[in-house]
mmCIF file of C-alpha atoms in Angstrom:
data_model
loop_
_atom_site.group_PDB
_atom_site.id
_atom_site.type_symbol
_atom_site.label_atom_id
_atom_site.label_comp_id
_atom_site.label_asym_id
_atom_site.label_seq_id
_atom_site.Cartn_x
_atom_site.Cartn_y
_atom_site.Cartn_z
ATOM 1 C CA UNK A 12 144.131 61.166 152.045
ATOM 2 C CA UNK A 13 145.298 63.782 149.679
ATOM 3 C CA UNK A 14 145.652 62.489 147.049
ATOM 4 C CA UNK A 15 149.237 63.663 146.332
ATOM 5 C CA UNK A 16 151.602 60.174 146.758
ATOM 6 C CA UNK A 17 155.421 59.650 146.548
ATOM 7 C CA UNK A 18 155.448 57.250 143.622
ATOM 8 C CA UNK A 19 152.183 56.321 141.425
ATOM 9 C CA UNK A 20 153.339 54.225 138.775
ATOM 10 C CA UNK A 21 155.306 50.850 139.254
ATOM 11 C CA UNK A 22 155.874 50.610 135.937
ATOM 12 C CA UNK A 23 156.818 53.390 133.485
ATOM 13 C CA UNK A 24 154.784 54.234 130.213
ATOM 14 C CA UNK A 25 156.909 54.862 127.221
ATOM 15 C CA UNK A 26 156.126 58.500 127.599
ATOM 16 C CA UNK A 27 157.472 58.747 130.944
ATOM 17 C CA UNK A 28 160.445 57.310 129.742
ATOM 18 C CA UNK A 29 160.733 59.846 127.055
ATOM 19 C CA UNK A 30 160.543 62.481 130.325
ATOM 20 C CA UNK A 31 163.689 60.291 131.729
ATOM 21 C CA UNK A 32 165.658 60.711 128.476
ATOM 22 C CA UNK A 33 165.424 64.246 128.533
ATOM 23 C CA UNK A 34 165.930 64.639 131.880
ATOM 24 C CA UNK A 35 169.379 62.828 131.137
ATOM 25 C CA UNK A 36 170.072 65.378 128.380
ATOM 26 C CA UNK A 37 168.837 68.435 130.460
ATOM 27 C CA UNK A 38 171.621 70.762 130.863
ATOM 28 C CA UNK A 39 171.865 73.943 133.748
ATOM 29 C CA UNK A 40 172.124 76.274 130.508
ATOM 30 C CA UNK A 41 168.300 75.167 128.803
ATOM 31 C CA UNK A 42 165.708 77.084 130.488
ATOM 32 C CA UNK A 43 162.171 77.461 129.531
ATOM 33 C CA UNK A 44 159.919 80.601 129.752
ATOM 34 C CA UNK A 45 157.810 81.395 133.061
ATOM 35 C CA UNK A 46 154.547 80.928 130.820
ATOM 36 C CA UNK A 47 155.105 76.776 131.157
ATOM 37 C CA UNK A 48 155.684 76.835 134.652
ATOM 38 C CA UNK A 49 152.116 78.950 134.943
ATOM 39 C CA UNK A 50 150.546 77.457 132.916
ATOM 40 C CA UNK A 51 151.171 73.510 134.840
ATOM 41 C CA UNK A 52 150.665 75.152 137.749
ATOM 42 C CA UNK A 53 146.995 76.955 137.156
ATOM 43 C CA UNK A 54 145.978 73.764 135.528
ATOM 44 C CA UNK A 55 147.248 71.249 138.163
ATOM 45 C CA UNK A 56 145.418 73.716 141.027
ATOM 46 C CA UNK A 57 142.238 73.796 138.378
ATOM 47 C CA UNK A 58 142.442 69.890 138.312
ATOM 48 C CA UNK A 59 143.378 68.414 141.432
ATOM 49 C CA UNK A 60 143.454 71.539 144.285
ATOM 50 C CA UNK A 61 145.984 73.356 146.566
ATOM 51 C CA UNK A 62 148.024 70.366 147.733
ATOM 52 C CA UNK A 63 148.801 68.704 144.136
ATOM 53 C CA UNK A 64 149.782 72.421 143.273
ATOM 54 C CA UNK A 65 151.943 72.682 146.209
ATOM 55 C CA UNK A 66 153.699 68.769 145.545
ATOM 56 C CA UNK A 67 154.064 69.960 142.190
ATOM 57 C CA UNK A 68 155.933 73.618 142.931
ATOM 58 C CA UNK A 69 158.184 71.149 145.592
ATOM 59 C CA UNK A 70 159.994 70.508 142.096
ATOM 60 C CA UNK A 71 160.595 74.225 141.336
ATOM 61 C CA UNK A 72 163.990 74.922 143.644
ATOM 62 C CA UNK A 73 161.446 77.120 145.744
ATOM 63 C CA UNK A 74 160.118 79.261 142.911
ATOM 64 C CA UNK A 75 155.947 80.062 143.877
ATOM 65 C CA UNK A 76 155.595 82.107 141.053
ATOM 66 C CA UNK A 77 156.461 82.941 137.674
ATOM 67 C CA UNK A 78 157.021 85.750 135.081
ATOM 68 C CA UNK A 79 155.801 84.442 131.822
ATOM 69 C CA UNK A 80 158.959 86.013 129.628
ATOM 70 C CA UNK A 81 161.220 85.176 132.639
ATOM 71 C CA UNK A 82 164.058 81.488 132.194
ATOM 72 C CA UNK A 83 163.852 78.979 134.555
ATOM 73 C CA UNK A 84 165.558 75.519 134.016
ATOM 74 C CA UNK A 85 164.216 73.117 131.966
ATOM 75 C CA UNK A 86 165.183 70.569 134.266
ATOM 76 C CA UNK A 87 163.044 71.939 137.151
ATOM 77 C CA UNK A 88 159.294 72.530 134.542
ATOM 78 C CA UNK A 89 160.077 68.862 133.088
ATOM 79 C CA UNK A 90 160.075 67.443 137.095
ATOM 80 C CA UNK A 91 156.926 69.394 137.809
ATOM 81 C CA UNK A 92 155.227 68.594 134.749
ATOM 82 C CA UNK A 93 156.206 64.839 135.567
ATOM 83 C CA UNK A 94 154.459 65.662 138.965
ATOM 84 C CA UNK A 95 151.360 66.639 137.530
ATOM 85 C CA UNK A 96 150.952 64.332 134.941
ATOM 86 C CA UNK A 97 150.860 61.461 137.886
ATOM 87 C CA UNK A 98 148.918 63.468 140.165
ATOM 88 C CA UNK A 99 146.329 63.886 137.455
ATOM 89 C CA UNK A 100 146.092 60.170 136.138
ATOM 90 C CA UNK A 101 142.481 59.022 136.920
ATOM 91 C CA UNK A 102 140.054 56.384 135.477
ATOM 92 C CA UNK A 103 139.775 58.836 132.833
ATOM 93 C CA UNK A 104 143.441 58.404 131.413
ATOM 94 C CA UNK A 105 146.979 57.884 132.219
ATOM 95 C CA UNK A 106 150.272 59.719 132.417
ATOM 96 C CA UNK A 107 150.669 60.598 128.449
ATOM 97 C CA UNK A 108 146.682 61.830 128.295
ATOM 98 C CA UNK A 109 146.993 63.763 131.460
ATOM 99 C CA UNK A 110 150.566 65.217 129.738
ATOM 100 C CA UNK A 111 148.565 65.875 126.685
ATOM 101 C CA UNK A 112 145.621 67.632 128.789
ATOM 102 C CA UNK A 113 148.348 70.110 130.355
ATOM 103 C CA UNK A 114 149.700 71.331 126.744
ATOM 104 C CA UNK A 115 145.708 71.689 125.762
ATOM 105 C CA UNK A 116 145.344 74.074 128.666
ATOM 106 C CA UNK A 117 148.481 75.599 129.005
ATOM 107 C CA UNK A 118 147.544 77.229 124.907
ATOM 108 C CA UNK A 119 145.214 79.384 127.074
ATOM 109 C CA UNK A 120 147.872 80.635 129.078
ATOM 110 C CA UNK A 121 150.118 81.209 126.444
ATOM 111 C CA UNK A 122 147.046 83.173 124.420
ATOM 112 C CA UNK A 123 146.302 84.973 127.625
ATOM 113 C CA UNK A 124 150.372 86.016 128.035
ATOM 114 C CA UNK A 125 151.326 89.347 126.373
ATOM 115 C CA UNK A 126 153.587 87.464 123.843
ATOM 116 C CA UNK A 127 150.718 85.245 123.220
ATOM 117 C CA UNK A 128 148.203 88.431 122.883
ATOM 118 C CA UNK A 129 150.532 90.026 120.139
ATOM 119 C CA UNK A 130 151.499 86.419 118.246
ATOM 120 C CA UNK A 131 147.702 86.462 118.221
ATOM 121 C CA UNK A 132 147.689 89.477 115.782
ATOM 122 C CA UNK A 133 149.979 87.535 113.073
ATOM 123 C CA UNK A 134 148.389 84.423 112.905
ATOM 124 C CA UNK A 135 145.152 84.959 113.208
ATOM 125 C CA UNK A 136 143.314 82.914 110.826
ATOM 126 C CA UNK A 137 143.445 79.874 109.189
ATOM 127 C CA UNK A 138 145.285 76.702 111.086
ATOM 128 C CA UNK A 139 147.821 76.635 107.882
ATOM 129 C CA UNK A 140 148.694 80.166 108.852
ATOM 130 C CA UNK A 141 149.093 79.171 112.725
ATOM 131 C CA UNK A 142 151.386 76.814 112.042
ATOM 132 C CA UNK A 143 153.346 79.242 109.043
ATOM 133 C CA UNK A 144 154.581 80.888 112.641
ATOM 134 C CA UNK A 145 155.186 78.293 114.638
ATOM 135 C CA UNK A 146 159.109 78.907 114.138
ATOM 136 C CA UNK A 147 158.482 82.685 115.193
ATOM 137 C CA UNK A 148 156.863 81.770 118.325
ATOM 138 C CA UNK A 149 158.904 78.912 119.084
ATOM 139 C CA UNK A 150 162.192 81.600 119.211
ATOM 140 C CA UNK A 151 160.139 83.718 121.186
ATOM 141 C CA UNK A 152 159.065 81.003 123.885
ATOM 142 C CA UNK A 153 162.238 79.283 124.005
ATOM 143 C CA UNK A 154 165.303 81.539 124.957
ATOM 144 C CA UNK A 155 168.155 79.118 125.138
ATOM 145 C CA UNK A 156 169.049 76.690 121.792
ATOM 146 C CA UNK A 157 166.293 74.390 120.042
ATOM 147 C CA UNK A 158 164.777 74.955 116.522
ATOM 148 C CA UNK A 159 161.622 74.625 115.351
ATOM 149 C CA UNK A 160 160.978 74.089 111.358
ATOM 150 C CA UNK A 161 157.773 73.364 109.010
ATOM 151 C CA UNK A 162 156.956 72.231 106.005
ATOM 152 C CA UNK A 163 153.690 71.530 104.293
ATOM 153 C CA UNK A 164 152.906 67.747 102.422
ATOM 154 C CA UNK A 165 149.453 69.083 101.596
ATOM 155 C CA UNK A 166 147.077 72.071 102.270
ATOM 156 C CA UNK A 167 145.687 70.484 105.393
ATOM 157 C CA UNK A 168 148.891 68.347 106.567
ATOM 158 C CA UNK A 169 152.019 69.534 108.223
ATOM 159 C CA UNK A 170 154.994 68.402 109.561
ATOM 160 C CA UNK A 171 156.612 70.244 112.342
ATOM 161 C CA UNK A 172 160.031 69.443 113.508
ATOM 162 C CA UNK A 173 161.321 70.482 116.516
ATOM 163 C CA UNK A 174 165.285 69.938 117.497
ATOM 164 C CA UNK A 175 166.811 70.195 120.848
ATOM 165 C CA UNK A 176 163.164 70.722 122.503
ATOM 166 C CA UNK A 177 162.554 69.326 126.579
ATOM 167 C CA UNK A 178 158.729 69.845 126.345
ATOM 168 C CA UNK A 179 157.453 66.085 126.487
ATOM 169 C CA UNK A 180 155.820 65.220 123.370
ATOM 170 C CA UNK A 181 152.234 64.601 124.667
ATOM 171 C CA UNK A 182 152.307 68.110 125.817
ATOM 172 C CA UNK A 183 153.414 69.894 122.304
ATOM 173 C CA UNK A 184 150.490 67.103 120.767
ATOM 174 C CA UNK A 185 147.901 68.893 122.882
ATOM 175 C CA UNK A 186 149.262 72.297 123.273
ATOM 176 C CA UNK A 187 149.165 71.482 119.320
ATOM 177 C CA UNK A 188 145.852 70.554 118.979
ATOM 178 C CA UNK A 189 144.615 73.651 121.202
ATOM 179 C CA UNK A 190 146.235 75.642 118.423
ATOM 180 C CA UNK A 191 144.528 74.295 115.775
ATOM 181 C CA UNK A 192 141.095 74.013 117.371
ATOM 182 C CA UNK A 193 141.639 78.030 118.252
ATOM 183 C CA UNK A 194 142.506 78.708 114.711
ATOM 184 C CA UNK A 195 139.137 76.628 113.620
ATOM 185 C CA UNK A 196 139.947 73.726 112.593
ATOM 186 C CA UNK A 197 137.091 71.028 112.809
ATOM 187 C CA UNK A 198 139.157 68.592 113.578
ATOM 188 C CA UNK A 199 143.235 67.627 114.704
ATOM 189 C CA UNK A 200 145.325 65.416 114.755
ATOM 190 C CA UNK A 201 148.798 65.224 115.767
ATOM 191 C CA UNK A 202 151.246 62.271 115.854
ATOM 192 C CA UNK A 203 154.463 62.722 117.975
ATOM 193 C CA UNK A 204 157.566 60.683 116.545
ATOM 194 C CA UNK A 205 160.884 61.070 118.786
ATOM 195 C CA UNK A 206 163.948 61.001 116.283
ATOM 196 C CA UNK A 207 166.025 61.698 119.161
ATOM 197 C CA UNK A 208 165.935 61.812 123.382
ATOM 198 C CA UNK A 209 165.455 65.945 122.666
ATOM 199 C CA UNK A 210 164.006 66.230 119.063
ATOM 200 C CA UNK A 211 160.769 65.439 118.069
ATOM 201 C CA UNK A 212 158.606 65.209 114.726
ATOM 202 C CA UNK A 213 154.961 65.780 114.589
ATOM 203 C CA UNK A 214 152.640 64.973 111.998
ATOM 204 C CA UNK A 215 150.202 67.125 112.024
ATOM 205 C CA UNK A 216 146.426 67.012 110.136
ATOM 206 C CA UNK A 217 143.352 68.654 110.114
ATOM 207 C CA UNK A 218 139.583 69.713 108.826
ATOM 208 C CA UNK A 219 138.440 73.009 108.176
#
């Protein structure tokens, strides 16, 4: 047995659900940068091996590879991120912590890209400072429509808004987190709250 299966969850968790909704709202003009799509697919091969990779890439319209700065449709990295997030479930956690797990790892893809490299340069630093550019990178990462704003409720609080956005909110809470951790924080945490089936608002907190 593979390990790769048709359909793993009777039932669906809230945060699959979420996945649904924007999967309703998914249009053929949002794309997302190459950088996701790498990023799922290193960590699903990391994770589970060749054939979860290859189940996963079955959602990609034939695409093997990606060019981080390169647009692909949304619609196609939400369905493999889907994938992976079932292929990954374990004893260990479920669909929303294996989502979270593939925003954690896909910040080291993102730091690794050039983008990422040269963002890197900026906001270097403290984690208040990380998240002062958030709305820079998020123009930079995203090349069709959303919005991403900040604002700060204290000096180690913030609350980052982000409208018109198809990354599933476990994955911006860990891709989050990674961000924070990088930037030295002690400690994170990040609360996802969907105001809409494609906006999201996450309170984020932290030590340092």
């Amino acid at each position: 047995m593979s390990g790769v299966s048709e359909d793993l969850r009777a039932v669906p968790s809230e945060a699959e659900l979420e996945v649904e909704h924007r999967l309703m709202q998914v249009t053929p003009q949002d794309t997302m940068r190459g950088m996701f799509f790498r990023s799922v697919k290193e960590a699903i091969f990391a994770l589970r091996g060749q054939p979860a990779m290859e189940e996963c890439l079955k959602e990609c319209g034939g695409v093997r590879s990606f060019v981080d700065l390169f647009a692909y449709p949304a619609e196609d990295f939400l369905r493999m991120a889907r994938r992976a997030a079932w292929l990954m479930q374990g004893p260990a956690g479920g669909f929303e912590q294996s989502m979270r797990m593939l925003g954690y790892m896909g910040t080291a893809v993102f730091l690794g890209s050039q983008v990422g490299k040269a963002m890197q340069v900026l906001i270097s630093g403290t984690p208040k400072r990380v998240i002062e550019y958030l709305p820079m990178a998020y123009k930079v990462t995203t090349p069709a429509g959303g919005t991403c704003s900040v604002m700060f409720p204290g000096h180690t609080r913030a609350i980052v808004t982000f409208e018109r956005d198809f990354l599933p909110r476990p994955y911006v809470e860990g891709s989050l987190e990674a961000h924070l951790k990088q930037a030295g924080a002690r400690s994170a945490r990040i609360v996802g709250r969907m105001s809409s089936p494609v906006s999201c608002e996450y309170d984020m907190s932290w030590d340092f």
